[in-house]
Coordinates of C-alpha atoms and ligand atoms in Angstrom, one line a residue:
X898 CA 80.3 106.7 140.4
X899 CA 83.6 108.3 141.5
X900 CA 86.5 105.8 141.9
X901 CA 88.0 108.0 144.7
X902 CA 85.1 107.1 147.0
X903 CA 86.0 103.5 146.8
X904 CA 89.8 103.7 146.9
X905 CA 89.9 103.6 150.7
X906 CA 87.3 101.0 151.6
X907 CA 84.7 101.4 154.3
X908 CA 83.5 98.4 156.3
X909 CA 80.4 96.7 154.8
X910 CA 79.1 93.4 153.7
X911 CA 77.1 90.8 155.6
X912 CA 79.3 87.9 156.2
X913 CA 78.1 84.5 157.6
X914 CA 79.4 81.0 157.9
X915 CA 77.5 78.8 155.5
X916 CA 77.5 75.0 155.5
X917 CA 78.4 73.5 152.1
X918 CA 76.3 70.4 153.0
X919 CA 72.9 71.5 154.5
X920 CA 73.3 75.3 153.6
X921 CA 72.5 76.4 157.2
X922 CA 74.2 79.7 158.1
X923 CA 75.6 81.1 161.3
X924 CA 76.7 84.6 162.3
X925 CA 80.4 85.4 162.0
X926 CA 80.8 86.3 165.6
X927 CA 82.8 83.3 166.9
X928 CA 85.2 80.7 165.7
X929 CA 83.4 77.9 163.9
X930 CA 84.9 75.1 161.7
X931 CA 82.1 72.6 161.0
X932 CA 78.4 72.9 160.8
X933 CA 76.7 72.4 164.2
X934 CA 73.7 70.9 162.4
X935 CA 75.3 68.3 160.1
X936 CA 79.1 68.5 160.6
X937 CA 79.7 69.7 157.1
X938 CA 82.5 72.1 156.0
X939 CA 81.8 75.8 156.2
X940 CA 82.5 78.6 153.8
X941 CA 82.1 82.3 154.3
X942 CA 79.4 83.9 152.3
X943 CA 78.8 87.6 151.9
X944 CA 75.0 88.0 151.5
X945 CA 75.7 91.7 150.7
X946 CA 77.8 90.7 147.7
X947 CA 75.2 92.3 145.3
X948 CA 76.2 95.7 146.5
X949 CA 79.5 95.2 144.8
X950 CA 77.8 94.9 141.5
X951 CA 76.9 98.6 141.6
X952 CA 80.5 99.2 140.6
X953 CA 81.1 98.3 137.0
X954 CA 83.9 95.8 136.2
X955 CA 86.2 98.5 134.8
X956 CA 85.6 100.4 138.0
X957 CA 86.8 97.5 140.1
X958 CA 89.9 97.0 137.9
X959 CA 90.8 100.6 138.3
X960 CA 90.1 100.6 142.1
X961 CA 92.4 97.5 142.6
X962 CA 95.1 98.9 140.3
X963 CA 95.1 102.3 141.9
X964 CA 95.1 100.9 145.5
X965 CA 98.5 99.5 144.8
X966 CA 99.8 103.0 144.8
X967 CA 98.4 104.0 148.2
X968 CA 100.6 104.2 151.2
X969 CA 98.2 102.5 153.6
X970 CA 99.7 99.5 155.4
X971 CA 96.4 97.6 155.7
X972 CA 95.9 97.7 151.9
X973 CA 99.4 96.6 150.9
X974 CA 98.9 92.9 151.2
X975 CA 95.9 90.6 150.8
X976 CA 93.6 93.3 152.0
X977 CA 94.2 95.2 148.8
X978 CA 91.1 93.2 147.9
X979 CA 89.3 94.2 151.1
X980 CA 85.8 93.9 149.8
X981 CA 86.4 90.3 148.8
X982 CA 88.2 89.2 152.0
X983 CA 86.8 90.4 155.4
X984 CA 85.0 93.7 154.8
X985 CA 83.4 93.6 158.3
X986 CA 86.8 94.3 159.9
X987 CA 87.9 97.9 160.1
X988 CA 91.2 98.8 158.4
X989 CA 92.8 99.6 161.8
X990 CA 92.5 96.0 162.8
X991 CA 94.0 94.5 159.7
X992 CA 97.4 92.8 160.1
X993 CA 100.0 93.4 157.4
X994 CA 103.3 91.5 157.8
X995 CA 104.5 91.8 154.2
X996 CA 102.4 89.0 152.6
X997 CA 101.0 89.0 149.1
X998 CA 101.9 90.9 145.9
X999 CA 104.4 88.1 145.0
X1000 CA 106.2 88.4 141.7
X1001 CA 105.4 86.4 138.6
X1002 CA 108.6 85.4 136.8
X1003 CA 108.8 84.2 133.2
X1004 CA 110.7 80.9 132.6
X1005 CA 113.6 81.3 130.1
X1006 CA 113.6 79.7 126.7
X1007 CA 115.6 76.7 127.7
X1008 CA 113.4 75.8 130.6
X1009 CA 110.3 76.5 128.6
X1010 CA 111.5 74.1 126.0
X1011 CA 112.2 71.5 128.6
X1012 CA 108.7 71.8 130.0
X1013 CA 107.1 72.0 126.6
X1014 CA 105.7 75.6 126.4
X1015 CA 106.4 79.1 127.7
X1016 CA 105.2 79.6 131.2
X1017 CA 105.5 81.8 134.3
X1018 CA 106.1 81.0 138.0
X1019 CA 104.3 82.9 140.7
X1020 CA 106.6 82.9 143.7
X1021 CA 104.5 82.5 146.8
X1022 CA 107.7 81.4 148.6
X1023 CA 108.5 85.2 148.8
X1024 CA 105.9 85.7 151.5
X1025 CA 107.2 86.6 155.0
X1026 CA 107.3 83.0 156.4
X1027 CA 108.3 81.8 152.9
X1028 CA 105.1 80.1 151.9
X1029 CA 101.6 81.0 150.5
X1030 CA 100.1 80.1 154.0
X1031 CA 100.8 83.7 155.0
X1032 CA 98.0 84.8 152.8
X1033 CA 95.4 82.8 154.7
X1034 CA 97.0 83.5 158.1
X1035 CA 96.8 87.3 157.4
X1036 CA 93.0 87.0 157.1
X1037 CA 92.4 84.4 159.9
X1038 CA 94.7 86.2 162.4
X1039 CA 93.2 89.6 161.4
X1040 CA 89.9 88.1 162.5
X1041 CA 91.5 87.0 165.8
X1042 CA 92.7 90.5 166.3
X1043 CA 89.3 91.9 165.5
X1044 CA 87.6 89.5 168.0
X1045 CA 90.0 90.6 170.7
X1046 CA 89.8 94.3 170.0
X1047 CA 86.1 94.6 169.2
X1048 CA 84.2 91.5 170.4
X1049 CA 85.4 91.2 173.9
X1050 CA 87.4 88.0 173.4
X1051 CA 90.0 87.9 176.2
X1052 CA 92.4 85.2 175.2
X1053 CA 92.8 83.0 172.2
X1054 CA 94.6 79.7 172.0
X1055 CA 95.5 79.4 168.3
X1056 CA 96.3 75.9 167.3
X1057 CA 97.1 74.1 164.1
X1058 CA 98.4 70.8 162.7
X1059 CA 101.0 71.2 160.0
X1060 CA 103.3 69.7 157.4
X1061 CA 105.5 72.6 158.4
X1062 CA 104.4 75.7 156.6
X1063 CA 101.0 76.3 158.3
X1064 CA 102.8 76.2 161.7
X1065 CA 105.5 78.6 160.5
X1066 CA 102.8 81.1 159.3
X1067 CA 100.5 80.7 162.3
X1068 CA 103.3 81.2 164.7
X1069 CA 104.6 84.3 162.9
X1070 CA 101.2 86.0 162.7
X1071 CA 100.2 85.1 166.2
X1072 CA 103.5 86.4 167.5
X1073 CA 102.5 89.9 166.2
X1074 CA 99.6 90.0 168.6
X1075 CA 100.1 90.7 172.4
X1076 CA 101.4 87.6 174.0
X1077 CA 99.0 88.0 177.0
X1078 CA 96.1 87.7 174.6
X1079 CA 97.1 84.9 172.3
X1080 CA 98.8 81.5 173.0
X1081 CA 100.2 79.9 169.8
X1082 CA 100.4 76.1 169.8
X1083 CA 101.4 73.9 166.8
X1084 CA 101.3 70.2 166.3
X1085 CA 103.8 68.6 164.0
X1086 CA 104.4 65.0 162.9
X1087 CA 107.8 64.2 164.4
X1088 CA 110.6 63.9 161.8
X1089 CA 108.2 64.9 159.0
X1090 CA 108.9 68.6 158.7
X1091 CA 112.2 70.0 157.4
X1092 CA 114.7 71.5 159.9
X1093 CA 114.0 75.0 158.5
X1094 CA 110.3 74.5 159.0
X1095 CA 110.8 73.3 162.6
X1096 CA 113.0 76.3 163.4
X1097 CA 110.3 78.8 162.3
X1098 CA 107.6 78.3 165.0
X1099 CA 110.3 77.8 167.6
X1100 CA 111.8 81.1 166.7
X1101 CA 108.5 82.8 166.8
X1102 CA 108.0 81.6 170.3
X1103 CA 105.2 79.1 169.8
X1104 CA 104.6 76.0 171.8
X1105 CA 105.7 73.2 169.4
X1106 CA 104.2 69.7 170.1
X1107 CA 105.7 66.8 168.2
X1108 CA 103.7 63.6 167.9
X1109 CA 104.5 60.3 166.3
X1110 CA 102.7 59.7 163.0
X1111 CA 102.0 61.7 159.8
X1112 CA 100.1 65.0 159.2
X1113 CA 96.7 63.2 159.0
X1114 CA 97.2 62.0 162.6
X1115 CA 98.0 65.6 163.8
X1116 CA 94.9 66.8 161.9
X1117 CA 92.6 64.3 163.6
X1118 CA 93.8 65.5 167.0
X1119 CA 93.4 69.3 166.4
X1120 CA 90.0 68.6 164.9
X1121 CA 89.0 66.8 168.1
X1122 CA 90.4 69.7 170.2
X1123 CA 88.5 72.2 168.1
X1124 CA 85.3 70.3 168.4
X1125 CA 85.5 69.9 172.2
X1126 CA 87.5 72.8 173.6
X1127 CA 87.7 76.6 173.3
X1128 CA 90.5 76.9 170.7
X1129 CA 91.0 78.8 167.5
X1130 CA 91.8 76.2 164.8
X1131 CA 94.1 77.8 162.2
X1132 CA 94.2 75.0 159.6
X1133 CA 92.5 75.7 156.2
X1134 CA 89.5 73.9 157.6
X1135 CA 88.9 77.3 159.2
X1136 CA 87.1 79.1 156.3
X1137 CA 88.8 82.4 157.4
X1138 CA 92.0 81.0 156.0
X1139 CA 90.5 80.5 152.6
X1140 CA 89.5 84.2 152.3
X1141 CA 93.1 85.4 152.3
X1142 CA 94.3 82.5 150.1
X1143 CA 91.8 83.6 147.4
X1144 CA 94.1 86.5 146.7
X1145 CA 96.5 84.3 144.8
X1146 CA 93.8 84.2 142.1
X1147 CA 93.1 87.9 142.3
X1148 CA 96.8 88.7 141.9
X1149 CA 97.4 86.4 139.0
X1150 CA 94.4 88.1 137.2
X1151 CA 95.7 91.5 138.1
X1152 CA 99.3 90.7 136.9
X1153 CA 97.9 89.6 133.6
X1154 CA 96.0 92.9 133.2
X1155 CA 92.8 91.1 134.2
X1156 CA 92.7 89.1 131.0
X1157 CA 92.3 85.5 132.0
X1158 CA 91.3 84.1 128.6
X1159 CA 93.3 80.9 127.9
X1160 CA 94.7 81.0 131.5
X1161 CA 95.9 77.7 133.0
X1162 CA 96.9 77.7 136.6
X1163 CA 99.0 74.7 138.0
X1164 CA 99.0 74.0 141.7
X1165 CA 100.1 71.2 144.0
X1166 CA 97.4 69.7 146.2
X1167 CA 97.8 68.6 149.8
X1168 CA 95.0 69.3 152.2
X1169 CA 93.3 71.1 149.2
X1170 CA 92.7 74.4 150.9
X1171 CA 94.9 76.1 148.4
X1172 CA 93.2 74.8 145.3
X1173 CA 89.7 75.5 146.8
X1174 CA 90.8 79.1 147.5
X1175 CA 92.1 79.6 144.0
X1176 CA 88.9 78.2 142.4
X1177 CA 86.8 80.4 144.7
X1178 CA 89.0 83.5 144.0
X1179 CA 88.5 83.3 140.2
X1180 CA 84.7 82.7 140.8
X1181 CA 84.5 86.0 142.8
X1182 CA 86.2 87.8 139.9
X1183 CA 83.8 86.2 137.4
X1184 CA 80.8 87.2 139.5
X1185 CA 82.0 90.8 139.5
X1186 CA 82.6 90.4 135.7
X1187 CA 86.2 91.6 136.2
X1188 CA 87.6 88.6 134.2
X1189 CA 86.2 87.2 131.0
X1190 CA 86.4 83.5 131.9
X1191 CA 87.4 81.0 134.5
X1192 CA 90.8 79.5 134.0
X1193 CA 91.7 75.8 133.8
X1194 CA 93.0 74.6 137.1
X1195 CA 95.5 71.7 137.1
X1196 CA 96.1 70.1 140.5
X1197 CA 99.2 68.1 140.9
X1198 CA 99.8 65.2 143.3
X1199 CA 102.7 62.8 144.0
X1200 CA 101.9 59.2 143.4
X1201 CA 102.8 58.8 147.1
X1202 CA 99.9 61.0 148.3
X1203 CA 97.3 60.9 145.6
X1204 CA 93.7 60.8 146.9
X1205 CA 92.5 63.6 144.7
X1206 CA 94.2 62.2 141.6
X1207 CA 92.6 58.8 142.3
X1208 CA 89.2 60.4 142.7
X1209 CA 89.6 62.4 139.5
X1210 CA 90.6 59.3 137.6
X1211 CA 88.1 56.8 139.0
X1212 CA 85.2 59.0 140.2
X1213 CA 85.5 57.4 143.7
X1214 CA 87.0 59.2 146.7
X1215 CA 89.0 57.1 149.2
X1216 CA 91.6 58.4 151.6
X1217 CA 95.0 56.8 151.1
X1218 CA 97.9 55.9 153.4
X1219 CA 100.7 58.2 152.3
X1220 CA 104.2 57.1 151.5
X1221 CA 107.2 59.3 152.1
X1222 CA 107.3 62.2 149.6
X1223 CA 109.8 64.9 148.8
X1224 CA 106.7 67.1 148.3
X1225 CA 106.3 66.7 152.1
X1226 CA 104.1 69.8 152.5
X1227 CA 101.5 68.0 150.3
X1228 CA 102.0 64.6 151.9
X1229 CA 98.3 64.2 152.9
X1230 CA 96.2 61.1 152.5
X1231 CA 92.8 62.5 153.5
X1232 CA 92.5 66.2 152.4
X1233 CA 90.2 68.0 154.7
X1234 CA 88.8 70.3 152.0
X1235 CA 88.1 67.5 149.5
X1236 CA 84.3 68.0 149.8
X1237 CA 84.8 71.6 148.7
X1238 CA 86.9 70.6 145.8
X1239 CA 84.2 68.1 144.6
X1240 CA 81.4 70.7 144.9
X1241 CA 83.4 73.4 143.1
X1242 CA 84.3 71.1 140.3
X1243 CA 80.8 69.7 139.9
X1244 CA 79.1 73.1 140.1
X1245 CA 81.6 75.4 138.2
X1246 CA 84.8 74.0 136.9
X1247 CA 83.9 70.6 135.5
X1248 CA 86.4 69.9 132.6
X1249 CA 88.2 73.0 133.7
X1250 CA 89.6 71.0 136.5
X1251 CA 92.3 68.4 135.9
X1252 CA 94.6 66.4 138.1
X1253 CA 98.0 65.2 137.1
X1254 CA 100.0 62.6 139.1
X1255 CA 103.8 62.7 139.1
X1256 CA 106.5 60.4 140.5
X1257 CA 109.0 61.3 143.2
X1258 CA 111.7 61.3 140.5
X1259 CA 109.8 63.8 138.4
X1260 CA 109.3 66.1 141.4
X1261 CA 113.0 66.2 142.2
X1262 CA 113.9 66.6 138.5
X1263 CA 111.2 69.4 138.2
X1264 CA 112.7 71.3 141.1
X1265 CA 116.4 70.8 140.2
X1266 CA 116.0 71.6 136.5
X1267 CA 113.8 74.7 137.2
X1268 CA 116.3 76.1 139.7
X1269 CA 119.2 75.5 137.3
X1270 CA 117.5 78.0 135.1
X1271 CA 117.3 80.9 137.5
X1272 CA 114.5 80.1 139.9
X1273 CA 114.1 79.2 143.6
X1274 CA 111.2 76.8 143.7
X1275 CA 110.6 74.3 146.5
X1276 CA 109.8 70.6 146.0
X1277 CA 106.1 71.4 145.7
X1278 CA 106.9 74.0 143.1
X1279 CA 109.0 71.4 141.4
X1280 CA 106.0 69.1 141.6
X1281 CA 103.9 71.7 139.9
X1282 CA 106.4 72.3 137.1
X1283 CA 106.7 68.5 136.6
X1284 CA 102.8 68.4 136.5
X1285 CA 102.7 71.1 133.8
X1286 CA 105.3 69.2 131.8
X1287 CA 103.3 66.0 132.1
X1288 CA 100.0 67.7 131.2
X1289 CA 101.6 69.1 128.0
X1290 CA 103.2 65.8 127.1
X1291 CA 100.0 63.9 127.6
X1292 CA 97.9 66.4 125.7
X1293 CA 95.8 67.4 128.8
X1294 CA 96.8 71.0 127.9
X1295 CA 97.2 72.3 124.4
X1296 CA 99.6 75.2 124.8
X1297 CA 98.2 77.1 121.7
X1298 CA 96.9 80.5 122.8
X1299 CA 97.3 79.7 126.5
X1300 CA 98.9 81.6 129.4
X1301 CA 100.5 79.0 131.7
X1302 CA 101.1 80.0 135.4
X1303 CA 102.7 77.6 137.9
X1304 CA 102.5 78.2 141.6
X1305 CA 105.6 77.8 143.6
X1306 CA 104.1 77.4 147.0
X1307 CA 107.2 77.9 149.2
X1308 CA 110.7 79.1 149.1
X1309 CA 113.4 76.6 148.0
X1310 CA 115.4 77.0 151.2
X1311 CA 112.7 75.6 153.4
X1312 CA 113.1 72.3 151.5
X1313 CA 116.8 72.5 150.8
X1314 CA 117.4 69.3 152.8
X1315 CA 115.8 67.3 149.9
X1316 CA 118.2 68.8 147.5
X1317 CA 121.0 68.0 150.0
X1318 CA 119.8 64.3 150.1
X1319 CA 119.8 64.2 146.3
X1320 CA 123.3 65.7 146.0
X1321 CA 124.7 63.5 148.7
X1322 CA 122.7 60.3 147.8
X1323 CA 121.1 60.2 151.2
X1324 CA 117.4 59.5 150.8
X1325 CA 116.0 57.3 153.5
X1326 CA 114.0 54.2 152.6
X1327 CA 110.6 54.7 151.2
X1328 CA 111.1 57.9 149.0
X1329 CA 112.2 55.8 146.1
X1330 CA 114.1 58.6 144.4
X1331 CA 116.6 57.6 141.7
X1332 CA 119.5 60.0 141.5
X1333 CA 120.6 61.3 138.2
X1334 CA 124.3 62.0 138.2
X1335 CA 124.0 65.0 135.9
X1336 CA 121.7 66.8 138.2
X1337 CA 124.0 66.5 141.2
X1338 CA 126.2 69.3 142.4
X1339 CA 128.8 69.3 145.2
X1340 CA 131.4 71.6 146.6
X1341 CA 135.0 71.1 145.4
X1342 CA 137.6 71.4 148.1
X1343 CA 140.8 73.2 147.0
X1344 CA 143.7 74.8 148.9
X1345 CA 143.5 78.6 149.6
X1346 CA 145.7 79.5 146.6
X1347 CA 144.8 81.6 143.6
X1348 CA 147.3 79.6 141.6
X1349 CA 145.8 76.3 142.5
X1350 CA 142.3 77.5 141.8
X1351 CA 143.4 79.0 138.4
X1352 CA 145.0 75.7 137.5
X1353 CA 141.9 73.8 138.5
X1354 CA 139.7 76.1 136.4
X1355 CA 142.2 75.9 133.5
X1356 CA 142.5 79.7 133.3
X1357 CA 144.8 81.4 130.8
X1358 CA 147.3 83.8 132.4
X1359 CA 146.6 87.5 131.5
X1360 CA 148.9 88.8 128.7
Ligands
PLP2186 C1 100.4 73.7 152.4 C2 101.3 73.6 151.2 C3 100.9 72.9 150.1 C4 99.5 72.2 150.0 O1 98.5 73.2 150.0 P1 97.1 72.7 150.5 O2 96.3 73.9 150.7 O3 97.3 71.9 151.8 O4 96.6 71.8 149.4 C5 101.8 72.8 149.0 N1 103.0 73.3 149.1 C6 103.4 74.0 150.2 C7 104.8 74.5 150.2 C8 102.6 74.1 151.3 O5 103.1 74.7 152.4
ZN2187 ZN1 75.3 71.6 157.7

């Protein structure tokens, strides 16, 4: 086997939609979100996966490592892992807008001590629309592009419900395709996305529809639209989104030199597409024998939006009515991908899956303290750091011999309004955030005079 033959991948594989409920499968030649037989969730299965086992594990590691040095746009982002994403789409149809290959940054000693052990943060806020949603949008909108270019689809109305970041990513990726072929529409819960998140789809030229209610209300509407009309649903219910989001797992493994022994990955859970993709991603690598073992996955939820935490604690799943949360991107009471979480946990992860619940205070503290030590995490990243801290405190994780990786899902600036509220004591009713004076920071107003500023700072004159 010569590695060179695999460096630039050729189309292959035999991809199908497969129902996680009744196991029926359907050809991947249209947009499909639920099983026409039983209404179950769909995943994408490559029945040609066996062919990938002809390459030995060390071969795959070398292929993925050497691909990073190529100068081929299509392979620079999530499609670096082409064989594990959408190998039926030719490279010319792959969209690359700068997503993926996000850095992993080590927490300094002081922050590690505060959290309880050394850890690293993988910055998915450094994707082009500033959240990890770009990973999944790169795969889903690549498929849209492929359907338009190769499958005779004339026009696509791309639609999604969003807590803010899905709509920013969908609008961005759809804007890259010819406007006469795609029509981007996003549904947002009015007043429940941040000003930065609202400006993103508007700036990308999407039609933005605001409706009263919360995310779960928007989701119900787009689900109904997707079931009854010709639209392309771009929520993570669309299994094509999960494909790209699996690359978070591949990248963590690659950045650790493919050694996942003792790995613990901490992620916030909202609609649960993210955590499903990460669990599936590590399973792919395990199936290819590229990694020695599956990691432990720790999901984190706010006590104001905690259906998965409740299920994990009690064994019973019930949707909850959400309360206002600063981790607004995860403020979801009935996660669409929950059945996939349950199945993955029961079949593969078992005690390797844990859920930690944190308070709103702990989320804000997690974000503010982390960022005071040289990071740019969002409120959901703060939630994940707070979750790791709690997991260590409660003995859910023994740090001995472990590699701890926290996912910061978006860039801090998208959620800077929550920091602003904290610093200016302006949280609306319902959040129940108690402000700690020592974590606040405000601008100081001084006259435009070096002398006055020097006096304020107590500077010694130069001798
Ligand atoms: C979407 C999102 C989440 C939640 O991810 P799910 O896939 O919905 O569980 C968390 N943080 C941020 C910043 C997000 O945009
Ligand atoms: Zn089915």
